[in-house]
Coordinates of C-alpha atoms in Angstrom, one line a residue:
Chain W
M47 CA -7.6 9.8 24.7
A48 CA -4.2 11.5 24.6
T49 CA -2.1 12.1 27.9
L50 CA -0.2 14.8 26.2
I51 CA -1.1 18.3 27.7
A52 CA -0.7 21.0 25.0
P53 CA -1.9 24.5 25.1
L54 CA -4.5 25.4 22.4
N55 CA -2.3 28.4 21.5
H56 CA 1.4 28.7 21.4
S57 CA 3.9 31.0 19.9
P58 CA 6.3 29.1 17.7
L59 CA 8.8 32.2 17.8
E60 CA 8.7 32.4 21.6
D61 CA 9.1 28.7 21.9
A62 CA 12.1 28.5 19.4
E63 CA 13.7 31.5 21.3
A64 CA 13.2 29.9 24.7
I65 CA 14.8 26.7 23.3
R66 CA 17.8 28.5 21.9
K67 CA 18.4 30.0 25.5
A68 CA 18.2 26.5 26.8
V69 CA 20.8 25.0 24.4
K70 CA 23.1 28.0 24.1
G71 CA 26.5 28.2 25.6
W72 CA 27.9 25.8 28.2
G73 CA 25.3 23.4 29.7
T74 CA 21.7 22.7 28.7
D75 CA 18.6 23.7 30.5
E76 CA 16.9 20.1 30.1
K77 CA 14.0 21.3 32.5
A78 CA 13.2 24.1 30.0
L79 CA 13.3 21.7 27.0
I80 CA 10.8 19.2 28.7
T81 CA 8.6 22.1 29.9
I82 CA 8.3 23.4 26.3
L83 CA 8.5 20.3 24.0
G84 CA 6.9 17.9 26.3
H85 CA 3.8 20.1 26.1
R86 CA 3.5 20.5 22.3
N87 CA 1.6 18.4 19.8
A88 CA 3.0 17.2 16.5
T89 CA 2.0 20.0 14.5
Q90 CA 3.2 22.5 17.2
R91 CA 6.7 20.8 17.4
Q92 CA 6.9 21.0 13.6
Q93 CA 6.2 24.6 13.7
I94 CA 8.9 25.1 16.3
R95 CA 11.4 23.2 14.1
D96 CA 10.6 25.3 11.1
T97 CA 10.8 28.5 13.2
Y98 CA 14.0 27.4 14.9
Y99 CA 15.6 26.8 11.5
E100 CA 14.5 30.1 10.1
L101 CA 15.9 32.0 13.0
F102 CA 19.1 30.2 13.7
Q103 CA 19.9 28.3 10.5
E104 CA 20.4 25.1 12.5
D105 CA 18.2 21.9 12.5
L106 CA 16.9 21.7 16.0
I107 CA 16.9 17.9 16.1
K108 CA 20.6 17.8 15.4
R109 CA 21.1 20.4 18.0
L110 CA 19.2 18.4 20.7
E111 CA 21.2 15.3 19.7
S112 CA 24.4 17.1 20.5
E113 CA 23.2 18.6 23.6
L114 CA 21.5 15.7 25.2
S115 CA 22.6 12.2 25.9
G116 CA 21.4 8.6 26.8
D117 CA 17.9 7.5 27.1
F118 CA 16.8 11.2 27.3
E119 CA 18.4 12.0 24.0
R120 CA 16.9 9.0 22.3
G121 CA 13.5 9.8 23.7
M122 CA 13.6 13.4 22.6
Y123 CA 14.7 12.4 19.2
R124 CA 11.8 10.0 18.7
W125 CA 9.5 12.6 20.1
M126 CA 10.8 15.3 17.7
A127 CA 10.3 13.3 14.6
E128 CA 7.1 13.7 12.5
P129 CA 4.9 10.7 13.5
S130 CA 5.0 8.6 10.2
E131 CA 8.8 9.3 10.0
R132 CA 9.1 8.1 13.6
Y133 CA 7.6 4.7 12.6
A134 CA 10.0 4.5 9.6
I135 CA 12.9 5.0 11.9
L136 CA 11.6 2.5 14.4
A137 CA 11.0 -0.2 11.8
N138 CA 14.5 0.5 10.4
V139 CA 16.4 0.5 13.6
A140 CA 14.5 -2.8 14.4
L141 CA 15.6 -4.3 11.1
R142 CA 19.3 -3.2 11.5
H143 CA 19.4 -4.4 15.2
A144 CA 21.7 -7.3 15.9
D145 CA 19.0 -9.5 17.6
K146 CA 16.3 -8.7 14.9
N147 CA 13.5 -7.3 16.7
Y148 CA 10.6 -8.2 14.4
D149 CA 8.2 -7.4 17.1
V150 CA 8.4 -3.7 16.4
V151 CA 7.9 -4.4 12.6
V152 CA 4.8 -6.4 13.3
E153 CA 3.7 -3.9 15.8
I154 CA 3.7 -1.1 13.3
A155 CA 2.2 -3.2 10.6
C156 CA -0.9 -4.3 12.7
A157 CA -1.5 -1.6 15.4
L158 CA -1.7 1.2 13.0
S159 CA -4.8 1.8 10.7
P160 CA -4.4 0.7 7.1
E161 CA -4.1 4.4 6.0
E162 CA -1.5 5.3 8.6
L163 CA 0.6 2.2 7.6
F164 CA 0.6 3.4 4.0
I165 CA 1.8 6.8 5.0
V166 CA 4.7 5.1 7.1
R167 CA 5.6 3.2 3.9
R168 CA 5.9 6.4 2.0
A169 CA 8.0 8.0 4.8
Y170 CA 10.3 5.0 4.6
H171 CA 10.9 5.5 1.0
I172 CA 11.8 9.1 1.5
R173 CA 14.3 8.5 4.5
Y174 CA 15.9 5.3 3.2
H175 CA 15.6 5.0 -0.5
H176 CA 14.2 1.5 -0.2
S177 CA 10.7 0.1 0.4
L178 CA 9.9 -1.2 4.0
E179 CA 8.9 -4.5 2.4
E180 CA 12.2 -4.7 0.6
D181 CA 14.3 -4.3 3.7
V182 CA 12.1 -6.8 5.7
A183 CA 12.4 -9.3 2.8
A184 CA 16.2 -8.9 2.6
N185 CA 16.5 -9.7 6.4
T186 CA 14.3 -12.7 6.5
C187 CA 13.5 -15.9 4.7
G188 CA 10.8 -18.7 4.6
P189 CA 7.4 -18.4 6.1
L190 CA 8.5 -15.7 8.5
R191 CA 9.4 -13.5 5.5
Q192 CA 6.1 -14.2 3.9
L193 CA 4.2 -13.2 7.0
L194 CA 6.2 -10.2 7.8
V195 CA 6.3 -8.8 4.0
G196 CA 2.4 -9.5 3.9
L197 CA 1.8 -7.7 7.1
V198 CA 3.9 -4.5 6.2
S199 CA 2.4 -4.5 2.5
S200 CA -1.2 -5.0 3.8
Y201 CA -3.9 -2.3 3.0
R202 CA -6.8 -3.9 4.9
Y203 CA -10.3 -3.1 4.0
G204 CA -11.6 -0.7 6.9
G205 CA -15.4 -1.4 6.7
N206 CA -17.6 -2.9 9.4
E207 CA -19.0 -6.0 7.4
I208 CA -18.5 -9.3 9.0
N209 CA -18.9 -12.7 7.4
G210 CA -19.7 -15.1 10.0
K211 CA -19.5 -18.3 8.0
L212 CA -16.0 -17.2 6.9
A213 CA -14.9 -16.5 10.5
Q214 CA -16.0 -20.0 11.4
C215 CA -14.1 -21.6 8.5
E216 CA -11.0 -19.6 9.0
A217 CA -11.1 -20.1 12.9
D218 CA -11.1 -23.8 12.0
I219 CA -8.0 -23.4 9.6
L220 CA -6.1 -21.2 12.3
H221 CA -6.9 -24.0 15.0
E222 CA -5.7 -26.8 12.7
A223 CA -2.4 -24.7 12.0
I224 CA -1.8 -23.8 15.6
K225 CA -2.7 -27.2 17.3
D226 CA 0.5 -28.9 16.3
K227 CA 2.3 -25.9 14.8
N228 CA 1.5 -27.6 11.7
S229 CA 3.8 -25.9 9.1
S230 CA 1.8 -27.4 6.2
K231 CA -1.0 -24.8 7.0
D232 CA 1.5 -21.8 7.1
E233 CA 0.4 -20.5 3.8
E234 CA -3.3 -20.3 4.9
V235 CA -2.4 -18.7 8.2
I236 CA -0.4 -16.1 6.3
R237 CA -3.2 -15.5 3.8
I238 CA -5.9 -15.0 6.6
L239 CA -3.6 -12.8 8.9
T240 CA -2.3 -10.6 6.0
T241 CA -5.4 -9.9 4.0
R242 CA -8.6 -10.0 6.0
S243 CA -9.9 -6.8 7.5
K244 CA -9.4 -6.3 11.2
I245 CA -13.1 -6.6 12.1
Q246 CA -13.2 -9.9 10.2
L247 CA -10.2 -11.2 12.0
I248 CA -11.5 -10.1 15.3
A249 CA -14.7 -12.2 14.6
T250 CA -12.5 -15.1 13.6
F251 CA -10.5 -15.0 16.8
N252 CA -13.7 -14.7 18.9
R253 CA -15.1 -17.7 17.1
Y254 CA -11.9 -19.7 17.8
K255 CA -12.3 -18.7 21.5
D256 CA -15.9 -19.7 21.7
D257 CA -15.3 -23.1 20.0
H258 CA -12.1 -24.1 21.7
G259 CA -12.5 -22.5 25.0
I260 CA -9.0 -20.8 24.9
A261 CA -7.7 -17.5 23.3
I262 CA -5.9 -18.1 20.1
T263 CA -2.7 -16.4 21.4
K264 CA -2.4 -18.7 24.5
K265 CA -0.5 -21.6 22.6
L266 CA 1.5 -19.1 20.4
S267 CA 3.3 -17.3 23.3
D268 CA 4.5 -20.8 24.6
E269 CA 8.2 -20.8 25.5
G270 CA 9.2 -22.9 22.6
S271 CA 7.6 -20.9 19.9
D272 CA 9.8 -20.0 16.9
D273 CA 10.0 -16.5 15.2
F274 CA 7.1 -17.3 12.9
H275 CA 4.8 -18.2 15.7
K276 CA 6.1 -15.4 17.8
A277 CA 5.3 -12.9 15.0
M278 CA 1.9 -14.5 14.6
D279 CA 1.1 -14.0 18.2
I280 CA 2.0 -10.2 18.1
A281 CA 0.1 -9.7 14.9
I282 CA -3.1 -11.3 16.5
R283 CA -2.6 -9.3 19.7
C284 CA -2.2 -6.0 18.0
I285 CA -5.2 -6.6 15.6
Q286 CA -7.3 -7.8 18.5
D287 CA -6.7 -4.8 20.8
H288 CA -3.7 -2.9 20.3
K289 CA -4.1 -0.9 23.6
K290 CA -4.0 -4.2 25.7
Y291 CA -1.0 -5.2 23.7
Y292 CA 0.8 -1.8 24.5
E293 CA 0.0 -2.4 28.2
K294 CA 1.7 -5.8 27.9
V295 CA 4.9 -4.2 26.2
L296 CA 5.0 -1.6 29.1
R297 CA 4.5 -4.4 31.7
N298 CA 7.4 -6.5 30.3
A299 CA 9.6 -3.6 29.9
M300 CA 9.5 -2.9 33.5
K301 CA 9.3 -6.6 34.7
G302 CA 12.0 -7.9 37.1
A303 CA 15.5 -6.6 37.3
G304 CA 16.4 -4.0 34.5
T305 CA 14.3 -1.9 32.3
N306 CA 13.7 -2.1 28.6
E307 CA 14.0 1.6 27.9
E308 CA 13.7 1.2 24.1
A309 CA 10.2 -0.4 24.6
L310 CA 9.2 2.0 27.4
T311 CA 10.1 5.1 25.2
R312 CA 8.5 3.7 22.1
V313 CA 5.2 3.1 23.6
I314 CA 4.9 6.4 25.5
V315 CA 6.3 8.6 22.8
T316 CA 4.0 6.9 20.0
R317 CA 0.8 6.8 22.0
A318 CA 1.1 9.9 24.2
E319 CA -0.9 11.9 21.5
K320 CA -3.2 9.1 20.7
D321 CA -4.7 6.6 23.4
L322 CA -2.1 6.5 26.2
N323 CA -4.9 7.3 28.7
E324 CA -6.7 4.2 27.9
I325 CA -3.5 2.4 28.1
K326 CA -2.9 3.8 31.4
E327 CA -6.2 2.6 32.7
I328 CA -5.6 -0.8 31.4
Y329 CA -2.2 -0.9 33.0
Y330 CA -3.8 0.2 36.4
K331 CA -6.4 -2.7 36.1
R332 CA -3.9 -5.4 35.4
N333 CA -1.1 -4.2 37.8
S334 CA -3.0 -2.6 40.5
V335 CA -0.3 0.2 40.4
H336 CA -0.4 3.3 38.2
L337 CA 1.7 3.4 35.1
E338 CA 3.3 6.8 36.3
H339 CA 4.4 5.1 39.5
S340 CA 6.1 2.1 37.7
V341 CA 7.8 4.6 35.3
A342 CA 9.0 6.8 38.1
K343 CA 10.5 3.8 39.9
E344 CA 12.2 2.4 36.9
T345 CA 13.6 5.6 35.5
S346 CA 15.6 8.7 36.7
G347 CA 16.8 12.1 35.8
D348 CA 15.7 14.0 32.9
Y349 CA 14.5 10.9 31.1
K350 CA 12.1 10.3 33.9
K351 CA 10.8 13.8 33.8
F352 CA 10.3 13.6 30.1
L353 CA 8.3 10.5 30.2
L354 CA 6.2 11.6 33.1
T355 CA 5.5 14.8 31.3
L356 CA 4.2 12.9 28.3
L357 CA 2.3 10.8 30.6
G358 CA 0.3 13.8 31.6
K359 CA 1.8 14.7 35.0
E360 CA 1.3 18.3 35.7
D361 CA 4.5 20.2 36.3
Chain P
M203 CA 1.5 11.3 -25.1
A204 CA -2.3 10.8 -25.1
T205 CA -4.3 10.3 -28.3
L206 CA -7.5 11.8 -26.7
I207 CA -8.5 14.9 -28.4
A208 CA -10.3 17.1 -25.9
P209 CA -11.2 20.8 -25.9
L210 CA -9.5 23.1 -23.4
N211 CA -12.9 24.6 -22.6
H212 CA -16.2 22.8 -22.5
S213 CA -19.5 23.4 -20.9
P214 CA -20.6 20.6 -18.7
L215 CA -24.0 22.0 -18.8
E216 CA -24.3 22.1 -22.7
D217 CA -22.6 18.5 -22.8
A218 CA -25.2 17.1 -20.4
E219 CA -28.1 18.7 -22.2
A220 CA -26.8 17.3 -25.5
I221 CA -26.3 13.9 -24.2
R222 CA -29.8 14.0 -22.8
K223 CA -31.1 14.9 -26.3
A224 CA -29.2 11.8 -27.6
V225 CA -30.5 9.3 -25.3
K226 CA -34.1 10.6 -24.8
G227 CA -37.2 9.0 -26.5
W228 CA -37.0 6.0 -28.8
G229 CA -33.7 5.2 -30.2
T230 CA -30.2 6.6 -29.3
D231 CA -27.9 9.0 -31.1
E232 CA -24.8 7.0 -30.7
K233 CA -22.9 9.3 -32.9
A234 CA -23.5 12.4 -30.7
L235 CA -22.6 10.3 -27.7
I236 CA -19.2 9.4 -29.3
T237 CA -18.7 12.9 -30.5
I238 CA -19.1 14.5 -27.0
L239 CA -17.8 11.7 -24.5
G240 CA -15.0 10.6 -26.9
H241 CA -13.5 14.0 -26.8
R242 CA -13.6 14.7 -23.0
N243 CA -10.8 14.0 -20.4
A244 CA -11.4 12.3 -17.2
T245 CA -12.1 15.5 -15.2
Q246 CA -14.5 16.7 -18.0
R247 CA -16.3 13.3 -18.0
Q248 CA -16.8 13.6 -14.3
Q249 CA -18.1 17.1 -14.4
I250 CA -20.7 15.9 -17.1
R251 CA -21.8 13.1 -15.0
D252 CA -22.2 15.4 -11.9
T253 CA -24.0 18.0 -14.1
Y254 CA -26.2 15.4 -15.9
Y255 CA -27.2 13.9 -12.2
E256 CA -28.1 17.6 -11.1
L257 CA -30.3 18.3 -14.2
F258 CA -32.1 15.0 -14.5
Q259 CA -31.7 13.0 -11.3
E260 CA -30.3 10.2 -13.2
D261 CA -26.9 8.4 -13.2
L262 CA -25.5 8.9 -16.6
I263 CA -23.5 5.7 -16.6
K264 CA -26.8 3.7 -15.8
R265 CA -28.6 5.5 -18.5
L266 CA -25.8 4.6 -21.0
E267 CA -25.9 1.0 -20.0
S268 CA -29.6 0.8 -20.8
E269 CA -29.4 2.6 -24.0
L270 CA -26.2 1.0 -25.6
S271 CA -25.3 -2.6 -26.0
G272 CA -22.5 -5.2 -26.9
D273 CA -18.9 -4.1 -27.2
F274 CA -19.7 -0.4 -27.5
E275 CA -21.7 -0.5 -24.2
R276 CA -18.9 -2.2 -22.4
G277 CA -16.3 0.4 -23.9
M278 CA -18.3 3.2 -23.0
Y279 CA -19.0 1.8 -19.4
R280 CA -15.1 1.5 -19.0
W281 CA -14.5 4.9 -20.4
M282 CA -17.0 6.7 -18.2
A283 CA -15.6 5.2 -14.9
E284 CA -13.2 7.2 -13.0
P285 CA -9.7 5.9 -13.9
S286 CA -8.8 4.3 -10.5
E287 CA -12.4 2.9 -10.3
R288 CA -11.9 1.5 -13.8
Y289 CA -8.9 -0.4 -12.8
A290 CA -10.7 -1.8 -9.8
I291 CA -13.5 -3.0 -11.9
L292 CA -11.1 -4.4 -14.5
A293 CA -9.2 -6.5 -11.7
N294 CA -12.5 -7.6 -10.1
V295 CA -14.0 -8.8 -13.3
A296 CA -10.6 -10.5 -14.0
L297 CA -10.9 -12.3 -10.8
R298 CA -14.5 -13.4 -11.2
H299 CA -13.9 -14.5 -14.8
A300 CA -14.3 -18.3 -15.5
D301 CA -10.9 -18.8 -16.9
K302 CA -9.1 -16.5 -14.3
N303 CA -7.3 -13.9 -16.3
Y304 CA -4.6 -13.2 -14.1
D305 CA -2.7 -11.2 -16.9
V306 CA -4.9 -8.3 -16.2
V307 CA -4.2 -8.4 -12.5
V308 CA -0.4 -8.6 -13.0
E309 CA -0.6 -5.9 -15.7
I310 CA -2.4 -3.4 -13.2
A311 CA 0.0 -4.1 -10.5
C312 CA 3.1 -3.7 -12.6
A313 CA 2.3 -1.2 -15.3
L314 CA 1.0 1.4 -13.0
S315 CA 3.0 3.7 -10.9
P316 CA 3.4 2.6 -7.1
E317 CA 1.2 5.6 -6.2
E318 CA -1.4 4.8 -8.9
L319 CA -1.5 1.4 -7.7
F320 CA -2.3 2.3 -4.1
I321 CA -5.1 4.6 -5.4
V322 CA -6.6 1.6 -7.2
R323 CA -6.5 -0.5 -4.0
R324 CA -8.4 2.3 -2.2
A325 CA -10.9 2.3 -5.0
Y326 CA -11.2 -1.5 -4.8
H327 CA -12.0 -1.1 -1.0
I328 CA -14.9 1.4 -1.7
R329 CA -16.5 -0.5 -4.5
Y330 CA -16.2 -4.1 -3.4
H331 CA -16.0 -3.9 0.4
H332 CA -12.9 -6.2 0.2
S333 CA -9.2 -5.6 -0.3
L334 CA -7.9 -6.4 -3.7
E335 CA -5.2 -8.9 -2.3
E336 CA -7.9 -10.5 -0.3
D337 CA -9.9 -11.3 -3.5
V338 CA -6.7 -12.3 -5.2
A339 CA -5.4 -14.6 -2.4
A340 CA -9.0 -16.2 -2.1
N341 CA -8.9 -17.2 -5.8
T342 CA -5.2 -18.7 -5.9
C343 CA -2.8 -20.8 -4.0
G344 CA 0.8 -21.8 -3.8
P345 CA 3.7 -19.7 -5.5
L346 CA 1.2 -18.0 -7.9
R347 CA -0.7 -16.7 -5.0
Q348 CA 2.4 -15.4 -3.3
L349 CA 3.6 -13.8 -6.5
L350 CA 0.1 -12.2 -7.3
V351 CA -0.5 -11.1 -3.7
G352 CA 3.0 -9.7 -3.5
L353 CA 2.6 -7.6 -6.9
V354 CA -0.8 -6.0 -6.0
S355 CA 0.3 -5.2 -2.4
S356 CA 3.6 -3.7 -3.6
Y357 CA 4.6 -0.1 -3.0
R358 CA 8.0 0.1 -4.8
Y359 CA 10.5 2.8 -4.1
G360 CA 10.4 5.2 -6.9
G361 CA 13.8 6.8 -6.7
N362 CA 16.5 6.5 -9.4
E363 CA 19.3 4.8 -7.4
I364 CA 20.7 1.6 -9.0
N365 CA 22.7 -1.1 -7.0
G366 CA 25.0 -2.7 -9.8
K367 CA 26.3 -5.3 -7.5
L368 CA 22.6 -6.2 -6.4
A369 CA 21.5 -6.4 -10.0
Q370 CA 24.4 -8.8 -10.8
C371 CA 23.5 -11.1 -7.8
E372 CA 19.7 -11.0 -8.4
A373 CA 20.1 -11.6 -12.2
D374 CA 22.1 -14.8 -11.3
I375 CA 19.3 -15.9 -8.9
L376 CA 16.7 -15.3 -11.7
H377 CA 18.8 -17.2 -14.1
E378 CA 19.1 -20.3 -11.8
A379 CA 15.4 -20.2 -11.2
I380 CA 14.4 -19.9 -14.8
K381 CA 16.9 -22.3 -16.4
D382 CA 15.1 -25.5 -15.3
K383 CA 12.0 -23.8 -14.0
N384 CA 13.6 -24.7 -10.5
S385 CA 10.7 -24.3 -8.0
S386 CA 13.2 -24.4 -5.0
K387 CA 14.0 -20.8 -6.1
D388 CA 10.3 -19.4 -6.3
E389 CA 10.7 -17.7 -2.9
E390 CA 13.6 -15.7 -4.1
V391 CA 12.2 -14.9 -7.4
I392 CA 9.0 -13.5 -5.7
R393 CA 11.0 -11.6 -3.2
I394 CA 12.8 -9.9 -6.1
L395 CA 10.0 -9.3 -8.4
T396 CA 7.5 -7.9 -5.7
T397 CA 9.8 -5.6 -3.6
R398 CA 12.7 -4.1 -5.8
S399 CA 12.2 -0.8 -7.4
K400 CA 11.4 -0.7 -11.2
I401 CA 14.7 1.0 -12.0
Q402 CA 16.6 -1.6 -9.9
L403 CA 14.7 -4.5 -11.6
I404 CA 15.4 -3.1 -15.2
A405 CA 19.1 -3.0 -14.2
T406 CA 18.8 -6.7 -13.1
F407 CA 17.0 -7.7 -16.4
N408 CA 19.6 -5.9 -18.5
R409 CA 22.3 -7.6 -16.5
Y410 CA 20.6 -11.0 -17.3
K411 CA 20.6 -10.1 -21.1
D412 CA 24.3 -9.1 -21.0
D413 CA 25.5 -12.2 -19.2
H414 CA 23.3 -14.9 -20.9
G415 CA 22.7 -13.3 -24.4
I416 CA 18.9 -13.7 -24.3
A417 CA 16.1 -11.7 -22.8
I418 CA 14.7 -12.9 -19.5
T419 CA 11.2 -13.4 -20.7
K420 CA 12.2 -15.6 -23.7
K421 CA 12.1 -18.7 -21.7
L422 CA 9.2 -17.7 -19.7
S423 CA 6.9 -17.3 -22.6
D424 CA 7.3 -20.9 -23.7
E425 CA 4.3 -22.7 -24.8
G426 CA 4.6 -25.1 -21.8
S427 CA 4.7 -22.5 -19.1
D428 CA 2.5 -22.8 -16.0
D429 CA 0.4 -19.8 -14.6
F430 CA 3.2 -19.0 -12.2
H431 CA 5.7 -18.6 -15.1
K432 CA 3.3 -16.8 -17.2
A433 CA 2.5 -14.2 -14.6
M434 CA 6.3 -13.8 -14.0
D435 CA 6.6 -13.1 -17.7
I436 CA 4.0 -10.5 -17.6
A437 CA 5.2 -8.8 -14.6
I438 CA 8.7 -8.5 -16.2
R439 CA 7.4 -7.2 -19.3
C440 CA 5.1 -4.6 -17.8
I441 CA 8.1 -3.4 -15.4
Q442 CA 10.6 -3.4 -18.4
D443 CA 8.5 -1.3 -20.8
H444 CA 4.7 -1.1 -20.3
K445 CA 4.1 0.6 -23.7
K446 CA 5.9 -2.4 -25.6
Y447 CA 3.9 -4.8 -23.5
Y448 CA 0.7 -3.0 -24.3
E449 CA 1.6 -3.1 -28.1
K450 CA 1.8 -6.9 -27.6
V451 CA -1.5 -7.1 -26.0
L452 CA -3.0 -5.1 -28.9
R453 CA -1.4 -7.3 -31.5
N454 CA -2.4 -10.5 -29.9
A455 CA -6.0 -9.2 -29.6
M456 CA -6.1 -8.7 -33.3
K457 CA -4.1 -11.8 -34.4
G458 CA -5.6 -14.5 -36.5
A459 CA -9.3 -15.1 -36.8
G460 CA -11.5 -13.4 -34.2
T461 CA -10.9 -10.4 -32.1
N462 CA -10.3 -10.1 -28.3
E463 CA -12.6 -7.1 -27.8
E464 CA -12.0 -7.0 -23.9
A465 CA -8.3 -6.6 -24.2
L466 CA -8.7 -4.1 -27.2
T467 CA -11.0 -2.0 -25.4
R468 CA -9.0 -2.2 -22.1
V469 CA -5.7 -0.9 -23.6
I470 CA -7.3 1.8 -25.7
V471 CA -9.6 3.1 -22.8
T472 CA -6.9 2.9 -20.1
R473 CA -4.1 4.5 -22.3
A474 CA -5.8 7.0 -24.4
E475 CA -5.4 9.7 -21.9
K476 CA -1.7 8.6 -21.0
D477 CA 0.7 7.2 -23.7
L478 CA -1.3 5.6 -26.4
N479 CA 0.4 7.7 -28.9
E480 CA 3.8 6.1 -28.0
I481 CA 2.0 2.7 -28.2
K482 CA 0.8 3.5 -31.7
E483 CA 4.3 4.2 -32.9
I484 CA 5.5 1.1 -31.5
Y485 CA 2.7 -0.8 -33.1
Y486 CA 3.6 0.6 -36.3
K487 CA 7.2 -0.2 -36.0
R488 CA 6.5 -3.7 -35.1
N489 CA 3.6 -4.4 -37.5
S490 CA 4.3 -2.0 -40.4
V491 CA 0.7 -1.3 -40.4
H492 CA -1.0 1.7 -38.4
L493 CA -3.0 0.7 -35.3
E494 CA -6.0 2.6 -36.6
H495 CA -6.1 0.6 -39.7
S496 CA -5.9 -2.8 -37.6
V497 CA -8.6 -1.7 -35.3
A498 CA -10.8 -0.5 -38.2
K499 CA -10.5 -3.9 -39.9
E500 CA -11.2 -5.8 -36.7
T501 CA -14.1 -3.8 -35.4
S502 CA -17.4 -2.2 -36.8
G503 CA -20.3 0.1 -36.3
D504 CA -20.4 2.3 -33.3
Y505 CA -17.7 0.4 -31.2
K506 CA -15.4 1.0 -34.2
K507 CA -16.2 4.7 -34.4
F508 CA -15.7 4.9 -30.6
L509 CA -12.2 3.3 -30.6
L510 CA -11.0 5.3 -33.6
T511 CA -12.2 8.5 -31.9
L512 CA -10.2 7.5 -28.6
L513 CA -7.3 6.8 -31.0
G514 CA -7.2 10.3 -32.2
K515 CA -9.0 10.2 -35.5
E516 CA -10.5 13.6 -36.4
D517 CA -14.2 13.4 -37.1

């Protein structure tokens, strides 16, 4: 369930005019922007963008960029992008980042549904005039490249059939590969993780746990893991239960001193219209504190107001 | 341009009734089937199937299978399948074949447009409850697997931009790899062939020819080539000019003693509604004999009549 609170009916015209008032002249009425845009779903936001352009011959996103700043600006920019374009932007930013953040690439490839992932690949073409796998391949090499390119290119079967014998056989292969981080098994690991259906993989991971008494990700998230095994870990977590994975991202983003605003924004903005409510529940169970409270403690100002609005806080 | 001659208007009802007459009782009127179905485009054939089912509560394709036999039956079966499903069938048959015919898999992955290939992957899910890449990976290993899985999973950028420097650099990489069939370069070859746009790859192949005075495929099609280099050869030919590639398939299918009916049927059935006219012209230029004449010489009976009809021969 979504946390976003959006009205069933809204007037794109009234919204566009109210936004114009909020950004016109000196100063910006950030509160008005949050009140409107923080309560509109993707279709409604697109209608507002279109109407705003018709009325004022100006791209609303560009205008917001010039009016806002810092984490609030980045958050609003992500929020206003059309969802598949937003994932394309997130993947591209991750690939261009100094300390290559492959987590985000793996997350997009494995947490989305096969059809959603394909639409993101199409959006990536349109925006960057390259294919996503092309840019992933150009930035990586060796088994890590094979794994990442395989994950972003995947179009997994979405049916419910499970082959128990296959799950057993492939759980054994994964165990052999992970046991000593045995690189001679990389090829088989990549084949399994990039081509099998999610349901089949979950059966394989369950088999692994039953047979070896330990979750498959336990050994992968060791301190000493290299990029390949880290990517494998994230892929498995996202396939197994993407909501639990997102809870972990939120938890890590607010752990200890400092906050990872990029991660915080990413999860809230991408999930607010989907399943952030369940992620909130998992967060509460795991941390005995409400997600809203953690976010309120870690953030401030308009950025804080914006995130809390997307989290479903009533004004 | 297509070779198929189909009327602008047809009556699915009249067609379905005429087909019923042709298949009812003892014996089958093959000539009537060819006259009708050999002159209907994909949409019209689908309408006939639907109408036939409504009228007679019977799947037309199944009925044709039980009425016809041999190469004619196989040809009609391919022809009646919806185009993306037909490619899914062709790929699956190739993968299940005793002497694995990876040519067909590479051909489908590289001769179709990126969007067409994606639709074939979706059709494969629906028909086989697996992903295409899953079945490809299960049947292969090593660099060949990487290349084939990469090709069938590709969703190449379709724009017209060419990066000349990149073409130069990657032509050099391909040359190094091909020169001594140097397997340490396999990874880079796979990256280039599976992720770059077709236009970019064609620029790379042209660069190769300009710099080395020989077509890139020359050395790959050597007698001694292994499966990996053979697949590479077909991928490059399909990307460079799929019509020239199909001409070669037709030529080889009818070369020397015996005929490869599977290949002959495949090319004629899959291209009759697309660009078989240009392929016919290339065939005539290359062989100084009309494709229709070669086909007429190599085939007989209803199968011959059917292929010639698809090739645009007037009744």
